[in-house]
Coordinates of C-alpha atoms in Angstrom, one line a residue:
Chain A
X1 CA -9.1 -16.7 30.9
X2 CA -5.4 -16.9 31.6
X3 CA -3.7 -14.5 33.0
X4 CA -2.0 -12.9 30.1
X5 CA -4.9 -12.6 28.3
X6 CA -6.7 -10.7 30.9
X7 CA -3.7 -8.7 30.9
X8 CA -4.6 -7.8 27.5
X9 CA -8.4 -7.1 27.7
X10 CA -7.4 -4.7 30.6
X11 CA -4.8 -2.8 28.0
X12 CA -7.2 -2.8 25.7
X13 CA -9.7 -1.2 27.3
X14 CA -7.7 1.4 29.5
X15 CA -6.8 2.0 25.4
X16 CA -10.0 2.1 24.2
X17 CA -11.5 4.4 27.5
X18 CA -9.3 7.1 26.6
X19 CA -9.3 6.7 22.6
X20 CA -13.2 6.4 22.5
X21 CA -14.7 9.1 24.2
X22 CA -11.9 11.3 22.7
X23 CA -13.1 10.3 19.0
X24 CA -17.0 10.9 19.8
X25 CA -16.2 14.2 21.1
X26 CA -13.9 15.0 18.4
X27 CA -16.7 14.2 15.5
X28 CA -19.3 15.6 17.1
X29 CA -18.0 19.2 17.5
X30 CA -17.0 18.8 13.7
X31 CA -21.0 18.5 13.1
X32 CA -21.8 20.8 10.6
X33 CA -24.3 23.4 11.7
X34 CA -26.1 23.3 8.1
X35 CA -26.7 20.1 6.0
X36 CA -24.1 19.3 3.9
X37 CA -26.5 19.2 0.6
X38 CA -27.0 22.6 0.3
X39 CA -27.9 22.6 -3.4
X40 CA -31.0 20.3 -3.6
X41 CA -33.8 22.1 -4.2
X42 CA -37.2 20.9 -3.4
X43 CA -39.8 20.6 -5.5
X44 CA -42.2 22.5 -3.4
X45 CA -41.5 25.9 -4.3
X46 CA -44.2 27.2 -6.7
X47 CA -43.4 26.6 -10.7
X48 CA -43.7 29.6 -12.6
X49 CA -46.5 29.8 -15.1
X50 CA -45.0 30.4 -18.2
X51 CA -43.0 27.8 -20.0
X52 CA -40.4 29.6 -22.2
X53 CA -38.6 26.8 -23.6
X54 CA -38.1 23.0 -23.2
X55 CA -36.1 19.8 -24.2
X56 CA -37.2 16.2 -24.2
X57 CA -34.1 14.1 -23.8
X58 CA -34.2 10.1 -23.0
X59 CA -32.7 10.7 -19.6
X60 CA -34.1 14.0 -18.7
X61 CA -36.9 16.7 -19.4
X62 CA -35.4 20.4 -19.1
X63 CA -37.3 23.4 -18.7
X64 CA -36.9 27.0 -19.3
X65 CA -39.8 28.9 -16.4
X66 CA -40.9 32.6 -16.7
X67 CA -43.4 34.6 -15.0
X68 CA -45.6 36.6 -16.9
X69 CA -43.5 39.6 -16.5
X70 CA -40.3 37.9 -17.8
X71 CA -38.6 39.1 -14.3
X72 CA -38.2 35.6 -12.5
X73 CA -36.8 32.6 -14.3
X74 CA -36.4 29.1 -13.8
X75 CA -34.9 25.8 -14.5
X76 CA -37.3 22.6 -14.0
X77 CA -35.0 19.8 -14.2
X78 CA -36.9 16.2 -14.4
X79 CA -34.8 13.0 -14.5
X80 CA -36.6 10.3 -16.3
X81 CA -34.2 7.7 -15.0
X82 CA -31.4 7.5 -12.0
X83 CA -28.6 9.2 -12.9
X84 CA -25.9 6.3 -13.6
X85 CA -23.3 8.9 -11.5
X86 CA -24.5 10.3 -8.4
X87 CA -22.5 13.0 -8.3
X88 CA -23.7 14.9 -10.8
X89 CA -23.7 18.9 -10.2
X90 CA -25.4 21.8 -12.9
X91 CA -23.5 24.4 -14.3
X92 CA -24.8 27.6 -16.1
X93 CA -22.4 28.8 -18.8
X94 CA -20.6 32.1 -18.4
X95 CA -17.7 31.6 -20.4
X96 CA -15.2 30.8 -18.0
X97 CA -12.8 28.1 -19.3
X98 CA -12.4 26.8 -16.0
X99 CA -15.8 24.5 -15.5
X100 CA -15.8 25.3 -11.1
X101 CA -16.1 28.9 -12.2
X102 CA -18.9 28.9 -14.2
X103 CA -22.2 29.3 -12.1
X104 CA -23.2 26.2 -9.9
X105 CA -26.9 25.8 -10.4
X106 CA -27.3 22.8 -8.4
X107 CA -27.1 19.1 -7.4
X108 CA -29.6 16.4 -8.8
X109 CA -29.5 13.4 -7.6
X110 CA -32.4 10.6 -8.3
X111 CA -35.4 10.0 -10.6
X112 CA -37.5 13.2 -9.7
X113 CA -37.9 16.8 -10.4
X114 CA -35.9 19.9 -9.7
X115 CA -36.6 23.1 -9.5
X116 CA -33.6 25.4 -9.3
X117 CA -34.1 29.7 -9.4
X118 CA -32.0 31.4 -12.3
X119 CA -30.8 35.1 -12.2
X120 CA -31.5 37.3 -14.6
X121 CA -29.7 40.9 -14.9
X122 CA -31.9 42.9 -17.0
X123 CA -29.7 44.6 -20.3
X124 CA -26.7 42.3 -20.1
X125 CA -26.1 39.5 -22.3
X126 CA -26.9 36.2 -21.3
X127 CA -27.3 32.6 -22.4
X128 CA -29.3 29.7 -20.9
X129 CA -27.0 27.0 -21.8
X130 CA -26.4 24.2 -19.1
X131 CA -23.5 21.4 -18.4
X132 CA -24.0 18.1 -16.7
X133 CA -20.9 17.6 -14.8
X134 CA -19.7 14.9 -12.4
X135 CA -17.2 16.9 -9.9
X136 CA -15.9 13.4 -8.8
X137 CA -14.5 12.0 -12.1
X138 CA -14.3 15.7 -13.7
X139 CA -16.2 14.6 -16.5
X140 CA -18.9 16.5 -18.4
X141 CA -21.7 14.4 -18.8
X142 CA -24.0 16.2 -21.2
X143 CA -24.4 20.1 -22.2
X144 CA -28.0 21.5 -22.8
X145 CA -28.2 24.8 -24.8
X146 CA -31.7 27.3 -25.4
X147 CA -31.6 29.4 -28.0
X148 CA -32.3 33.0 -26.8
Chain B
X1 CA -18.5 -30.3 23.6
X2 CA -17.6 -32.8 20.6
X3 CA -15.6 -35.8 19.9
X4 CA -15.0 -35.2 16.1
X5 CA -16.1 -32.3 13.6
X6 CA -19.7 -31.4 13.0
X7 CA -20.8 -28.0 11.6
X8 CA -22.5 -27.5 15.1
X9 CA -23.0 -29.5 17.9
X10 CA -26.9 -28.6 18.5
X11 CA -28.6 -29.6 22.0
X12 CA -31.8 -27.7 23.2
X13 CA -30.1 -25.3 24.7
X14 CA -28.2 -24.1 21.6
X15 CA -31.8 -24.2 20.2
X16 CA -33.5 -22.2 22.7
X17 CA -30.7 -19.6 22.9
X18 CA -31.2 -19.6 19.0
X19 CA -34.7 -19.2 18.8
X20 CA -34.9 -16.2 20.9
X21 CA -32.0 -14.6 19.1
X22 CA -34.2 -15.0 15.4
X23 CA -37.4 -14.0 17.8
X24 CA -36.1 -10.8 18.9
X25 CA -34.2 -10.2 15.7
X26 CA -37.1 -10.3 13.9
X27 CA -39.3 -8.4 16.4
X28 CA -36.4 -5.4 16.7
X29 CA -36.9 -5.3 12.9
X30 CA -40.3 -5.2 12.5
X31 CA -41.0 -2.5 14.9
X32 CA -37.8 -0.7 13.5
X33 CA -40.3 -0.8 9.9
X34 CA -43.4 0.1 11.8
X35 CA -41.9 3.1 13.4
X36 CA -40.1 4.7 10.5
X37 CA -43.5 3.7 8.4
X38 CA -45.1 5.7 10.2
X39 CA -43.1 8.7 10.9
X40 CA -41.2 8.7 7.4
X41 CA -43.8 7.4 5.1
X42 CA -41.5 8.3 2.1
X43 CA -38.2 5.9 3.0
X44 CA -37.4 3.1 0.1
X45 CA -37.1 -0.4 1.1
X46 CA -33.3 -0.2 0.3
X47 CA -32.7 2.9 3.0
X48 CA -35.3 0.5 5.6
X49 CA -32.8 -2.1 5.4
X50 CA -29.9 0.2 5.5
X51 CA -30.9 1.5 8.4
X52 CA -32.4 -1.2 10.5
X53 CA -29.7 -3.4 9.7
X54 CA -27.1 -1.1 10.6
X55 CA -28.9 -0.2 13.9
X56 CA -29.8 -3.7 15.2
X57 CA -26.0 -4.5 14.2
X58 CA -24.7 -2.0 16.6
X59 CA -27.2 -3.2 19.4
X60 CA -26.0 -6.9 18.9
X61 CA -22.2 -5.5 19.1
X62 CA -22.7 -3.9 22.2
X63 CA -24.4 -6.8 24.1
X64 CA -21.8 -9.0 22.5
X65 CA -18.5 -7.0 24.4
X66 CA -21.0 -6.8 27.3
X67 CA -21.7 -10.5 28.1
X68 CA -17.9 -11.3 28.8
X69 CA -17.6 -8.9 31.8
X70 CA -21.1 -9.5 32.9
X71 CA -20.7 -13.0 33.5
X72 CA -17.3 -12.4 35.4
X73 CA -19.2 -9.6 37.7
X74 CA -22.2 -12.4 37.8
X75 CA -22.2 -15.7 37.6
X76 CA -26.2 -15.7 36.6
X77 CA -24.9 -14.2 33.3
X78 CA -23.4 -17.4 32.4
X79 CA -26.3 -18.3 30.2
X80 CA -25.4 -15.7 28.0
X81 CA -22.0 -16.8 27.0
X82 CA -22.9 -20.3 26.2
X83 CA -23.5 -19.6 22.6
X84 CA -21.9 -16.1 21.9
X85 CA -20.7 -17.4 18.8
X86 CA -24.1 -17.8 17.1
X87 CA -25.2 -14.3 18.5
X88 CA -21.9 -12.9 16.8
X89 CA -22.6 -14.7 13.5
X90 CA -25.8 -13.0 13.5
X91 CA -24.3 -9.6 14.1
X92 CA -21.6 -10.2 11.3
X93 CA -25.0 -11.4 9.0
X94 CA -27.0 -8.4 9.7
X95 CA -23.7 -5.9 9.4
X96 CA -23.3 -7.9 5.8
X97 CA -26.9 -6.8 5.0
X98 CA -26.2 -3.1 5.6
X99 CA -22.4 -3.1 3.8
X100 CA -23.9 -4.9 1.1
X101 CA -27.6 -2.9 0.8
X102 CA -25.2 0.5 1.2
X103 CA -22.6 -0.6 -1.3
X104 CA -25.3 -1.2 -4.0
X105 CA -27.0 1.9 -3.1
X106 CA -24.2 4.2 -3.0
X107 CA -21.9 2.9 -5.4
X108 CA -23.5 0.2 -7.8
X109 CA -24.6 2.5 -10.6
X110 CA -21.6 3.8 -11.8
X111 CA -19.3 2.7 -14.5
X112 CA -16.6 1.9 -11.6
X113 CA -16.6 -0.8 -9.7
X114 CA -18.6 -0.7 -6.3
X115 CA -15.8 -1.5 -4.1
X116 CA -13.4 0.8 -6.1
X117 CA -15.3 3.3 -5.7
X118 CA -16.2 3.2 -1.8
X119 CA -12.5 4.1 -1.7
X120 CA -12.2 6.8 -4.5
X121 CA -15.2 8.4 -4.3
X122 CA -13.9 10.2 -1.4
X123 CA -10.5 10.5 -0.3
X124 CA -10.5 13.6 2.3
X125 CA -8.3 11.5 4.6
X126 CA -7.1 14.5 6.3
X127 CA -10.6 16.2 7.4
X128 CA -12.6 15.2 10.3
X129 CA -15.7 16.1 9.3
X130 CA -15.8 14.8 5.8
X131 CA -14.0 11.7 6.1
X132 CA -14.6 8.7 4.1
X133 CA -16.9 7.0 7.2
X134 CA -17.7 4.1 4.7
X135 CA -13.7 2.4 4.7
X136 CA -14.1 2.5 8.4
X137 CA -17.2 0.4 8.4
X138 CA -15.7 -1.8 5.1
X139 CA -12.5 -2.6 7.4
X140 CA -14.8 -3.2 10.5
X141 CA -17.4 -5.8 8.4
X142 CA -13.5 -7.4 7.4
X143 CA -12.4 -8.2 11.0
X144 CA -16.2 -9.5 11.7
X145 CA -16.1 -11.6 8.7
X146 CA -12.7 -13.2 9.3
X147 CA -13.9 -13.6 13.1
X148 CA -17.5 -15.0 11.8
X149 CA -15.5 -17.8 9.8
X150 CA -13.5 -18.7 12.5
X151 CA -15.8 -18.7 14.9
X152 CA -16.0 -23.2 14.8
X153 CA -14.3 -25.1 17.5
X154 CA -12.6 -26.6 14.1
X155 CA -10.2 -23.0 13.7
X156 CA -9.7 -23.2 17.5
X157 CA -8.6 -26.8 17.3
X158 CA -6.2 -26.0 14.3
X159 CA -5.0 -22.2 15.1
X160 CA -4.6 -23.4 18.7
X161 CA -6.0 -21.2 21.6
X162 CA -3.4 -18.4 21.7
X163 CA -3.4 -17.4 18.0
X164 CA -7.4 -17.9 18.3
X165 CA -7.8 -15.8 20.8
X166 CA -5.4 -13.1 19.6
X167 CA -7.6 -12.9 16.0
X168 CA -10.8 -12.8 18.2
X169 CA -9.1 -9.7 20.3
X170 CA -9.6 -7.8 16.8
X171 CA -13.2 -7.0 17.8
X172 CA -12.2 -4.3 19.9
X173 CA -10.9 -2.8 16.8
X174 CA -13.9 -3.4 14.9
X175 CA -15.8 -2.0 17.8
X176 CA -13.5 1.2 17.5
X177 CA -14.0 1.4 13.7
X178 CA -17.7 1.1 14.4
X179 CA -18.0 3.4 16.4
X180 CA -16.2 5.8 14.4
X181 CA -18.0 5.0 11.0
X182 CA -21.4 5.8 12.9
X183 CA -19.7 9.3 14.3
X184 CA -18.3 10.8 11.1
X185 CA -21.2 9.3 9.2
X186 CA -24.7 9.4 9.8
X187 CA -24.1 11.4 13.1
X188 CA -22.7 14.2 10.4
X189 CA -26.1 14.5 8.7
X190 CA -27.8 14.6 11.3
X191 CA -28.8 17.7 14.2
X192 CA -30.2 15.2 16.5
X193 CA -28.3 14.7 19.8
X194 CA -30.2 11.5 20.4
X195 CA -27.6 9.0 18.4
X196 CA -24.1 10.7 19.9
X197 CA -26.2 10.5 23.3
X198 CA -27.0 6.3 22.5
X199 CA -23.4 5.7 21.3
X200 CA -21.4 7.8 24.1
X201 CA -23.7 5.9 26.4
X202 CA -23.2 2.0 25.1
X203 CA -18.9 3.0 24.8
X204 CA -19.3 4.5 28.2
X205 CA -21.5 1.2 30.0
X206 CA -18.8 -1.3 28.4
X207 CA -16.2 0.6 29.3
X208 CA -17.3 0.6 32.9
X209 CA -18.2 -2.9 32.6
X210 CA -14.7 -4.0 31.0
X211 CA -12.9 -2.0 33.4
X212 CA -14.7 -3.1 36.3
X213 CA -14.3 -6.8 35.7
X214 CA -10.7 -6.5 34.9
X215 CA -10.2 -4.5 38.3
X216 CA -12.4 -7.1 40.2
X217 CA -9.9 -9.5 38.5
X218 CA -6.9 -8.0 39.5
X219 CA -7.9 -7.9 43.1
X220 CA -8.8 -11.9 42.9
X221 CA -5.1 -12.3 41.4
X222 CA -3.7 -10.3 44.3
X223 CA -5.0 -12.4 47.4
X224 CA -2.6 -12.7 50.1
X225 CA -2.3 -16.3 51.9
X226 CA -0.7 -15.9 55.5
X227 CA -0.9 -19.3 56.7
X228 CA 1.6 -21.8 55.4
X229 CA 2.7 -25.5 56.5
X230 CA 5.2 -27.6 54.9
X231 CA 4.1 -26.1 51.2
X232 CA 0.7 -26.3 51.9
X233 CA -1.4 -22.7 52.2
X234 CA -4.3 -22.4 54.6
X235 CA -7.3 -21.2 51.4
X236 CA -10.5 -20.8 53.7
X237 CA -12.7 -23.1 55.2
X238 CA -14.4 -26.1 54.8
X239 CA -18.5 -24.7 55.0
X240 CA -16.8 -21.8 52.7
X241 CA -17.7 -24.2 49.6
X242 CA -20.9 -25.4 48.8
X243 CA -21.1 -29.2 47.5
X244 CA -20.5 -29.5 43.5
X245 CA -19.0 -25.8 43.5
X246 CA -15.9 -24.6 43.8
X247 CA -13.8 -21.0 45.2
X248 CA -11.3 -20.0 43.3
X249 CA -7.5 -19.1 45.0
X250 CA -4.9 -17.6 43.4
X251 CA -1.3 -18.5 44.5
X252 CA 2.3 -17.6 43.2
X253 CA 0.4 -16.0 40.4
X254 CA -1.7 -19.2 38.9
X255 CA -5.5 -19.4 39.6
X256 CA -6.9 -23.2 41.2
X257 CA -10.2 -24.2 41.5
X258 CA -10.9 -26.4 44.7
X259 CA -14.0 -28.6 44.4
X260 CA -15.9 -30.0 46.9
X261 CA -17.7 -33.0 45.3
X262 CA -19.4 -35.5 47.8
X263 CA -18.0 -36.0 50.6
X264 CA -14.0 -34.8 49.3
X265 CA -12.2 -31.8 48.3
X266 CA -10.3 -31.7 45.0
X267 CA -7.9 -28.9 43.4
X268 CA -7.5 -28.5 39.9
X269 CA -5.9 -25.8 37.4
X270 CA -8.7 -23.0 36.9
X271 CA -8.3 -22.8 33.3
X272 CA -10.4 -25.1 30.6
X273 CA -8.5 -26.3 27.5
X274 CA -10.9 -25.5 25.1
X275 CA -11.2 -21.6 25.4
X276 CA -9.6 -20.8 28.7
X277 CA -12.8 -20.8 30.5
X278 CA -12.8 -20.0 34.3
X279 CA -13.3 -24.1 35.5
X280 CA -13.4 -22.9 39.4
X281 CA -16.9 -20.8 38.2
X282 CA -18.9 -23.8 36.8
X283 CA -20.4 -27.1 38.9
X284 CA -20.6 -30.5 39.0
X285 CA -22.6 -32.2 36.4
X286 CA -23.0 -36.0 36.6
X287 CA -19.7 -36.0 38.6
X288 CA -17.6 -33.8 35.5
X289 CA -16.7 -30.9 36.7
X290 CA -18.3 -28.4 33.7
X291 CA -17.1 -25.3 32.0
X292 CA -19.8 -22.5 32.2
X293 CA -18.1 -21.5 29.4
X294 CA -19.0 -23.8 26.8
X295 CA -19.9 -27.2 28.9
X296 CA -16.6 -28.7 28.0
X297 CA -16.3 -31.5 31.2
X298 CA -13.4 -32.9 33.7
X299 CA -13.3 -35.4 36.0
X300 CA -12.4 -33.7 39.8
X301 CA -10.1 -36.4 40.8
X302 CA -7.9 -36.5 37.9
X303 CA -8.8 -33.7 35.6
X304 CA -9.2 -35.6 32.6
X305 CA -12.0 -35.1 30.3
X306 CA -14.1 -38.3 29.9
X307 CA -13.5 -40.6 27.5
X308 CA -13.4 -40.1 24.1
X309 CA -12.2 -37.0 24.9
X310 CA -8.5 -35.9 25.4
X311 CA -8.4 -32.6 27.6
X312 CA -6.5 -32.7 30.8
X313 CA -5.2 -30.1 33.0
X314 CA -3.1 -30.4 36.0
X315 CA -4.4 -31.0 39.7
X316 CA -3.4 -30.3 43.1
X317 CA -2.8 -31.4 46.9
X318 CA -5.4 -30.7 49.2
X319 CA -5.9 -31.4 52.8
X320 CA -7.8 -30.5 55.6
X321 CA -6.8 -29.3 59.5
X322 CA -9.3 -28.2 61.6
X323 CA -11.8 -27.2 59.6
X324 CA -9.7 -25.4 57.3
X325 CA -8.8 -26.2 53.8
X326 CA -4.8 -26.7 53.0
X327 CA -3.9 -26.3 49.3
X328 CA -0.3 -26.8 47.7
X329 CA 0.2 -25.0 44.8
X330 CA 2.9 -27.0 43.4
X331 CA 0.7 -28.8 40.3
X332 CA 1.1 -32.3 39.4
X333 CA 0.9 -33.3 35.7
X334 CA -1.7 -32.7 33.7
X335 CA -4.4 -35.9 34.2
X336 CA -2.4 -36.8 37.8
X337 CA -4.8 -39.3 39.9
X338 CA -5.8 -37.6 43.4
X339 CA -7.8 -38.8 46.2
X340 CA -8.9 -35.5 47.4
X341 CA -9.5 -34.5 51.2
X342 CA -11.8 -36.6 52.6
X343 CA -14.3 -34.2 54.7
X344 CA -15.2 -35.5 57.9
X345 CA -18.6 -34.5 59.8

């Protein structure tokens, strides 16, 4: 090596030695505490016995769950195929016009079933229909509607 | 070292160093597969390659920006450097794999074009912890593709050294860029110390390393020579060099590698035409002196290569008082005819 280029390397790496260390430190107190997917439910947690309602759609089988009681619903949510967008989020319907403010269900990502908990208020008026949304390209996929 | 263009000059060594690149390539891989088999039994062959790609990439990187100070802190290193380039195209090959596998995974099926969408599908430039980790890598896998294509003596020849060298100096910001994609990206997902420990230990040991070589340099380019005679500078003496090696001087700021070859002394410039290799840290092979860089070969009594080949670089005065070895600095031109200081026992 000539002398101006060992010149360099030695900038470079006085550079680097103080840059470096100061970027590992910097992303790793940004680490989240939780994982960042919060909404992916697995499919482990128990299926409620009753089916209330379901749709067979090309893409996707969507069911309506209920104990025997009617207290604790559910929606079993099984994609057929990979989504073609993967960031696809489920919205229940509330009426707002505003699609964020209507009630995030949850995230579903590849071929595989979902199991996501539903409220239920007792008395009040509700509805069980759904929206498909990609949050990236603001889209609305596909909207799924039960009766009641 | 080659007369005219051929995709790559192969001799057994190139080979051997070759071989046991693919060996342990391979071998990393496999065990990378075994492991995560057999402690993640539900990982898809796309996320396998993903990952061991990536992983074995980073290794590579790091012993990559190792071997240059290594072999200036020891000259049994040397070995390593001989065919860097061919250990770097298979970093930049196994990097590809991952960009490629990840790309297809993460972005292929959408209705917007993969590479479109690694750069719109997030845009949170201004968070820490949520930003776009995959542009870093996609700008990284640029400066190791245009350094991978490069990489044949034929660029070198026609960028000449300097402009060569200067696009090869990008790696330490690829190196930076890697670093970073692996900290705000899979190091985000993840609560296990264990990877921030492995990366803050491989930047630290190169750091060192780099550092260390560059100081150890800078002490070399700062020798003091007290004894002077009629332009001539009293270097060390005579048993100081052992035959076909050299010691390296450096005086009014230009580095010279004396020789002793037989029964004489020679001086020539320290630096090798082809890639600036150290000349004063390699030997005599069938009377040439030899690179360690790269093998490329001068003759010590004129500094030409042999014929066909065209490389010169300038040589020097010696002589010899007492024992001790007299060097004038003052160069002649580049392929100037010495005799060289005949030793006497």
């Amino acid at each position: 090596m000539i002398k101006t280029l060992r010149k360099r390397h030695l900038r470079v790496w006085i550079v680097l030695a103080i840059v470096l260390p100061i970027g590992i430190l910097l992303s790793w107190l940004v680490i989240p505490n939780q994982a960042a997917v919060k909404l992916l439910q697995s499919h482990e947690q128990p299926l409620l016995p009753v089916i209330w309602k379901s749709k067979d759609l090309i893409n996707y089988q969507v069911t309506i769950r209920t104990n025997q009681q009617h207290k604790q619903w559910q929606l079993e949510w099984v994609n057929k195929k990979i989504l073609e967008v993967p960031s696809t989020v489920i919205y229940r319907v509330n009426g707002a016009a505003d699609i964020a403010k209507n009630e995030l269900i949850g995230r579903i990502e590849t071929r595989g079933s979902y199991t996501f908990p539903l409220q239920w208020i007792a008395g009040k008026e509700q509805s069980f229909q759904f929206i498909l949304y990609d949050f990236i390209h603001q889209q609305i996929i596909d909207s799924i509607n039960f009766q009641l | 070292m080659s007369a005219s263009y051929t995709a790559v000059g192969w001799n057994r060594q190139k080979k051997i160093y070759d071989w046991v690149i693919a060996g342990l390539c391979t071998a990393y891989l496999t065990l990378f597969a075994l492991l995560t088999l057999i402690f993640n039994d539900q990982v898809t062959l796309e996320t396998l390659i993903i990952r061991s790609t990536s992983t074995l990439a980073v290794l590579l990187l790091h012993i990559i920006l190792a071997i240059g100070p290594l072999c200036r802190l020891n000259n049994k290193c040397l070995p390593l450097l001989y065919n860097r380039r061919h250990l770097g195209v298979t970093m930049f090959s196994m990097a590809l794999i991952h960009g490629v596998f990840s790309l297809f995974q993460f972005h292929a099926l959408g209705n917007v074009n993969p590479l479109v969408s690694l750069f719109i599908s997030n845009t949170n430039y201004s968070s820490l912890p949520a930003f776009p980790f995959q542009a870093l890598g996609f700008f990284a896998l640029f400066i190791f593709f245009v350094m991978a294509v490069t990489s044949h003596d034929f660029w070198l020849h026609n960028l000449s050294p300097g402009i060569w060298k200067t696009l090869h100096m990008f790696v330490y910001l690829a190196y930076f860029l890697v670093v970073m994609h692996v900290m705000l990206g899979v190091i985000q997902y993840e609560n296990n110390p264990v990877l921030v420990i492995m990366i803050f230990t491989g930047m630290a040991a190169l750091t060192v390393l780099h550092l260390r070589a560059a100081f150890r340099e800078h002490r070399t380019d700062s020798q003091q020579f007290s004894k002077q005679l009629e332009g001539f500078v009293c270097v060390c003496d005579v048993q100081d060099i052992e035959n076909g090696r050299a010691k390296i001087f450096c005086i009014d700021k230009e580095r010279i590698a004396v020789y002793r070859h037989e029964d004489r002394m020679y001086a020539i410039h320290n630096v090798c035409k082809h890639q600036g290799g150290p000349l004063g840290e390699g030997k005599i092979i069938d009377g040439c002196i030899t690179c360690p860089w790269h093998g490329y070969q001068y003759l010590p009594q004129n500094g030409q290569s042999p014929p066909p080949f065209k490389e010169k670089v300038s040589t020097y005065d010696v002589k010899l008082i007492e024992n001790k070895v007299w060097l004038n600095p003052i160069p002649f031109a580049e392929g100037t005819e010495r005799e060289g200081a005949l030793i006497k026992n």
